[in-house]
CSV table of C-alpha atoms in Angstrom, one decimal:
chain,number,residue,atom,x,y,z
T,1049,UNK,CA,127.9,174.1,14.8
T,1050,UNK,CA,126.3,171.0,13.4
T,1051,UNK,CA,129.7,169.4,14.0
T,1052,UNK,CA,130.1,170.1,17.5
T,1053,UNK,CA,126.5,169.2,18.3
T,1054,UNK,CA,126.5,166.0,16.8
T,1055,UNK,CA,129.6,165.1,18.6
T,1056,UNK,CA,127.1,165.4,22.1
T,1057,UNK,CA,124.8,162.5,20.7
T,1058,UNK,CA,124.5,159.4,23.1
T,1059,UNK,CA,121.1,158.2,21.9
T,1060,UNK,CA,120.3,157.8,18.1
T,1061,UNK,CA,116.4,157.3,18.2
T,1062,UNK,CA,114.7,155.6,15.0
T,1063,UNK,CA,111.4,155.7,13.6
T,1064,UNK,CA,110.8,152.1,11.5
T,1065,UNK,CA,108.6,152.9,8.8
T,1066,UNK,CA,110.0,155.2,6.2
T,1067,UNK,CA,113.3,154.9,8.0
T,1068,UNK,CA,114.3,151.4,9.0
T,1069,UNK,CA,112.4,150.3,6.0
T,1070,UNK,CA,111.0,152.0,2.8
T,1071,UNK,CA,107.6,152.5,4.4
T,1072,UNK,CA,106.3,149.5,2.3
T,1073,UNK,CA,103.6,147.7,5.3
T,1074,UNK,CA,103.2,144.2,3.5
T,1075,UNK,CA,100.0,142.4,5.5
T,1076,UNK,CA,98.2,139.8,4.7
T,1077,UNK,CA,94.9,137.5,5.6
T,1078,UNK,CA,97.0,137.0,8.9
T,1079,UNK,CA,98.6,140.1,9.8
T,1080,UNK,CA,101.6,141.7,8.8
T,1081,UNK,CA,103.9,139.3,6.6
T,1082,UNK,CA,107.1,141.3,6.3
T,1083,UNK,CA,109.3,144.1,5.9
T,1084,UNK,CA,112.3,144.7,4.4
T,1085,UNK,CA,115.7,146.1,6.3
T,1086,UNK,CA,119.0,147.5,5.0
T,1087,UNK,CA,121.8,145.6,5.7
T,1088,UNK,CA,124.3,148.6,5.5
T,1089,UNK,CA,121.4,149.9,8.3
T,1090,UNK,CA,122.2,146.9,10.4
T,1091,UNK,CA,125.7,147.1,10.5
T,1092,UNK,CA,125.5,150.8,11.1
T,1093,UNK,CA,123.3,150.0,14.3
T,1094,UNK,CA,126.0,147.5,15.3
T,1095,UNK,CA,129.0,149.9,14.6
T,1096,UNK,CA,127.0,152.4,16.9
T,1097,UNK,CA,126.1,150.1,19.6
T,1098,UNK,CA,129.6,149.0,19.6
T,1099,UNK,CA,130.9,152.4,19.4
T,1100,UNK,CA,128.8,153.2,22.9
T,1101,UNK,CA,126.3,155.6,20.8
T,1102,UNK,CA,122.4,153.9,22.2
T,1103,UNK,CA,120.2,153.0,19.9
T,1104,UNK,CA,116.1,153.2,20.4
T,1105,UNK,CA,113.3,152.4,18.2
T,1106,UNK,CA,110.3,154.6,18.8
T,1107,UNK,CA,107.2,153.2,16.6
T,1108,UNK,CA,103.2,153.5,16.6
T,1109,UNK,CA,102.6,150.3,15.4
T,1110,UNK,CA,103.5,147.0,17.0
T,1111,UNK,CA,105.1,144.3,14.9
T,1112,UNK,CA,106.6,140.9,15.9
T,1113,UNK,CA,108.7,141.6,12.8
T,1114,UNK,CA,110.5,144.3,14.5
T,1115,UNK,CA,110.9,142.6,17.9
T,1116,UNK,CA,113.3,140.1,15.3
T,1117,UNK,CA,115.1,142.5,14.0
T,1118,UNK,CA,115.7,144.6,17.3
T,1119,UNK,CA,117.0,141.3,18.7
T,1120,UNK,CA,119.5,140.4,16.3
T,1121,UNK,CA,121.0,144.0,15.7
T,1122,UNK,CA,121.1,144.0,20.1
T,1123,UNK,CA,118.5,146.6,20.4
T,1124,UNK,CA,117.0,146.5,23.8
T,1125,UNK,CA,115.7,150.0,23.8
T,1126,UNK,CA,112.3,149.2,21.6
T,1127,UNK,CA,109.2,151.5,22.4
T,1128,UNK,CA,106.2,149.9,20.2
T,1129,UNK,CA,102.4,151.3,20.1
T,1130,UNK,CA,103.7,154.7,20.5
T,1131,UNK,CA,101.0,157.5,20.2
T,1132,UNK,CA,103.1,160.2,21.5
T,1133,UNK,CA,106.6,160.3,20.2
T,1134,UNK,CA,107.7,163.6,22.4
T,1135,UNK,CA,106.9,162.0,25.7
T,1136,UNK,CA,107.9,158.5,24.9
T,1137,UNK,CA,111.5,160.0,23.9
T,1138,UNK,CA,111.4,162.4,27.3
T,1139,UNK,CA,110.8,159.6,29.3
T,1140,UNK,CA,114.1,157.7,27.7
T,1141,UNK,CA,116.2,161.0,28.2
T,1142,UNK,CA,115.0,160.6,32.1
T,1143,UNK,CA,115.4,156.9,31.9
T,1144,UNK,CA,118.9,157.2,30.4
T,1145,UNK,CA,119.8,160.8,32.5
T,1146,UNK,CA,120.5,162.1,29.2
T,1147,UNK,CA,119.7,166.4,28.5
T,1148,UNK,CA,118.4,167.0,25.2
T,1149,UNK,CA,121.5,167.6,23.9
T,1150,UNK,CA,122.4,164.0,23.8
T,1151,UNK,CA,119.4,162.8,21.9
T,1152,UNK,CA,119.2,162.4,18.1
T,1153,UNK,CA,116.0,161.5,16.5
T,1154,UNK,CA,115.0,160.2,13.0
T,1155,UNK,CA,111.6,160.1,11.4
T,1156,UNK,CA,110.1,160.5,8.2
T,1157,UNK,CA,106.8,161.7,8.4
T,1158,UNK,CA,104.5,164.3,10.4
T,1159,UNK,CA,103.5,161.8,13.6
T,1160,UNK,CA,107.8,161.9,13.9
T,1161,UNK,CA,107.5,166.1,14.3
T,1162,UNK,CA,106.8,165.6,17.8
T,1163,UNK,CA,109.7,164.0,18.7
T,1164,UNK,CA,112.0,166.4,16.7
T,1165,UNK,CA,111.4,168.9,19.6
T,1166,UNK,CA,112.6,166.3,22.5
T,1167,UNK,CA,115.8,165.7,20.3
T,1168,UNK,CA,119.2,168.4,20.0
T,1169,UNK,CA,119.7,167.3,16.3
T,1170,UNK,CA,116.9,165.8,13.8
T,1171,UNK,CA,117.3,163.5,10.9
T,1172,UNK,CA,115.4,162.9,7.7
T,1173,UNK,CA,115.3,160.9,5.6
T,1174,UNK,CA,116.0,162.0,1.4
T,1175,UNK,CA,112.5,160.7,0.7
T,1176,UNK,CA,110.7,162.5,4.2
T,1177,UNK,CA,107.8,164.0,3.5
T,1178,UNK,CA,108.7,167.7,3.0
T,1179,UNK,CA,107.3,169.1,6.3
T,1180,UNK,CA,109.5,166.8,7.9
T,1181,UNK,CA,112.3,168.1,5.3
T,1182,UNK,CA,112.0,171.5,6.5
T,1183,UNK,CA,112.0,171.0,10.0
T,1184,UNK,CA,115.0,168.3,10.4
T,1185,UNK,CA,118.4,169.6,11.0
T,1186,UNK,CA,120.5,167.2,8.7
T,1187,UNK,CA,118.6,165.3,5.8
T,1188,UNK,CA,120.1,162.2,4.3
T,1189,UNK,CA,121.4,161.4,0.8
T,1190,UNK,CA,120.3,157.9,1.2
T,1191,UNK,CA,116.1,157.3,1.5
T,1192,UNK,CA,114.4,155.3,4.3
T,1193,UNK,CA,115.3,152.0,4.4
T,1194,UNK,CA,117.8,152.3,1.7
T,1195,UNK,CA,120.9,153.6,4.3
T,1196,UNK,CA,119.8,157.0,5.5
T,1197,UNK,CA,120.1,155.3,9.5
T,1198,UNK,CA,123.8,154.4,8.3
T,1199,UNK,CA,124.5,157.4,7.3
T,1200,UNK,CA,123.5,159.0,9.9
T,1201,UNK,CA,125.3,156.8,12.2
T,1202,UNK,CA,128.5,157.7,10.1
T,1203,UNK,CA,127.7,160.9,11.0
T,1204,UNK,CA,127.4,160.7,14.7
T,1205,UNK,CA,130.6,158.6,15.0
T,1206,UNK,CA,132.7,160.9,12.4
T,1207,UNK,CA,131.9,164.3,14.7
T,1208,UNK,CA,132.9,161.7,17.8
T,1209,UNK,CA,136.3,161.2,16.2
T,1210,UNK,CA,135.0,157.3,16.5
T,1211,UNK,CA,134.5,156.3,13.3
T,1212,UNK,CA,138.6,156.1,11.4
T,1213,UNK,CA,139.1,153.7,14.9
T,1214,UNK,CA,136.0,151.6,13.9
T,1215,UNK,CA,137.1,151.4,10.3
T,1216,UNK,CA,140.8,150.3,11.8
T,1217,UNK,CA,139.3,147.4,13.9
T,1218,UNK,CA,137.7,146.0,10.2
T,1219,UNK,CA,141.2,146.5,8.7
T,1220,UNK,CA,142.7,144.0,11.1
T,1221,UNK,CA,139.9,141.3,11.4
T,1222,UNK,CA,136.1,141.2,10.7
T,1223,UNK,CA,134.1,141.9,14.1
T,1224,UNK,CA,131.3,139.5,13.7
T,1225,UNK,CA,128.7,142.0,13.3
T,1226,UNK,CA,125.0,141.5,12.6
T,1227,UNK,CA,123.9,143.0,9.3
């Protein structure tokens, strides 16, 4: 079942921290100095956006730092200052005509919860909090910022029959992809 409703997903929505990163928020005297990102994560993103699976980012904080890294993986979908996850992916379903069905969410801790309920299949991370254990549908082997958003990826595009052509286009010639 898991299977056939993963193989519905157009829209892989991500939380950043705790899932794009390890939840580490480095700031100093200035403001937020940096954060860390997976580079199997980034090529994921790019084998999904190149596989025609969307990608959003759906965060309550706002960070320059992720406006950089949206922008090199060729995220346009990037929803910052979020204070209601639910409604903020409802309104992207509308935006994109997609039903619930075709939305996939990620999150790590309980302000992600919300947005479980606007998405057909749920992702956590291995090192979720456990509320958010309990409630996703498929939980990770890999922890936030470590691969977890590859691996789901992987998932997506394996139940789409997607991913065995993607590998095929690396057998024959790198793509260029950012990392």
């Amino acid at each position: 079942i898991v299977q056939t409703r993963l193989a519905q997903i157009k829209l892989l929505a991500l939380d950043v921290d705790g899932v794009l990163t390890d939840g580490t928020i480095n700031i100093g005297n200035n403001g937020e100095i940096f954060k860390g990102f997976n580079a199997k994560d980034g090529l994921g993103i790019s084998c999904a956006l190149r596989s025609g699976l969307n990608i959003a980012i759906i965060t309550g904080r706002k960070s320059e730092i992720i406006h950089k890294r949206a922008e090199e993986l060729g995220i346009s979908l990037l929803c910052e200052g979020v204070k209601d996850k639910y409604s903020e992916l409802r309104r992207l379903a509308e935006e994109l005509q997609l039903t619930q069905e075709e939305i996939a969410y990620m999150g790590d801790d309980l302000n992600d919860l919300p947005a479980f309920k606007a998405a057909g299949i749920s992702f956590a991370p291995q090192d979720a909090v456990t509320e958010v254990i309990t409630m996703a549908n498929i939980v990770t082997t890999k922890c936030g910022g470590r691969g977890a958003v590859r691996e789901a990826v992987e998932n997506i595009l394996k139940a789409q029959n997607k991913w065995e052509a993607l590998i095929a286009t690396y057998l024959e010639s790198g793509q260029g992809d950012k990392q």
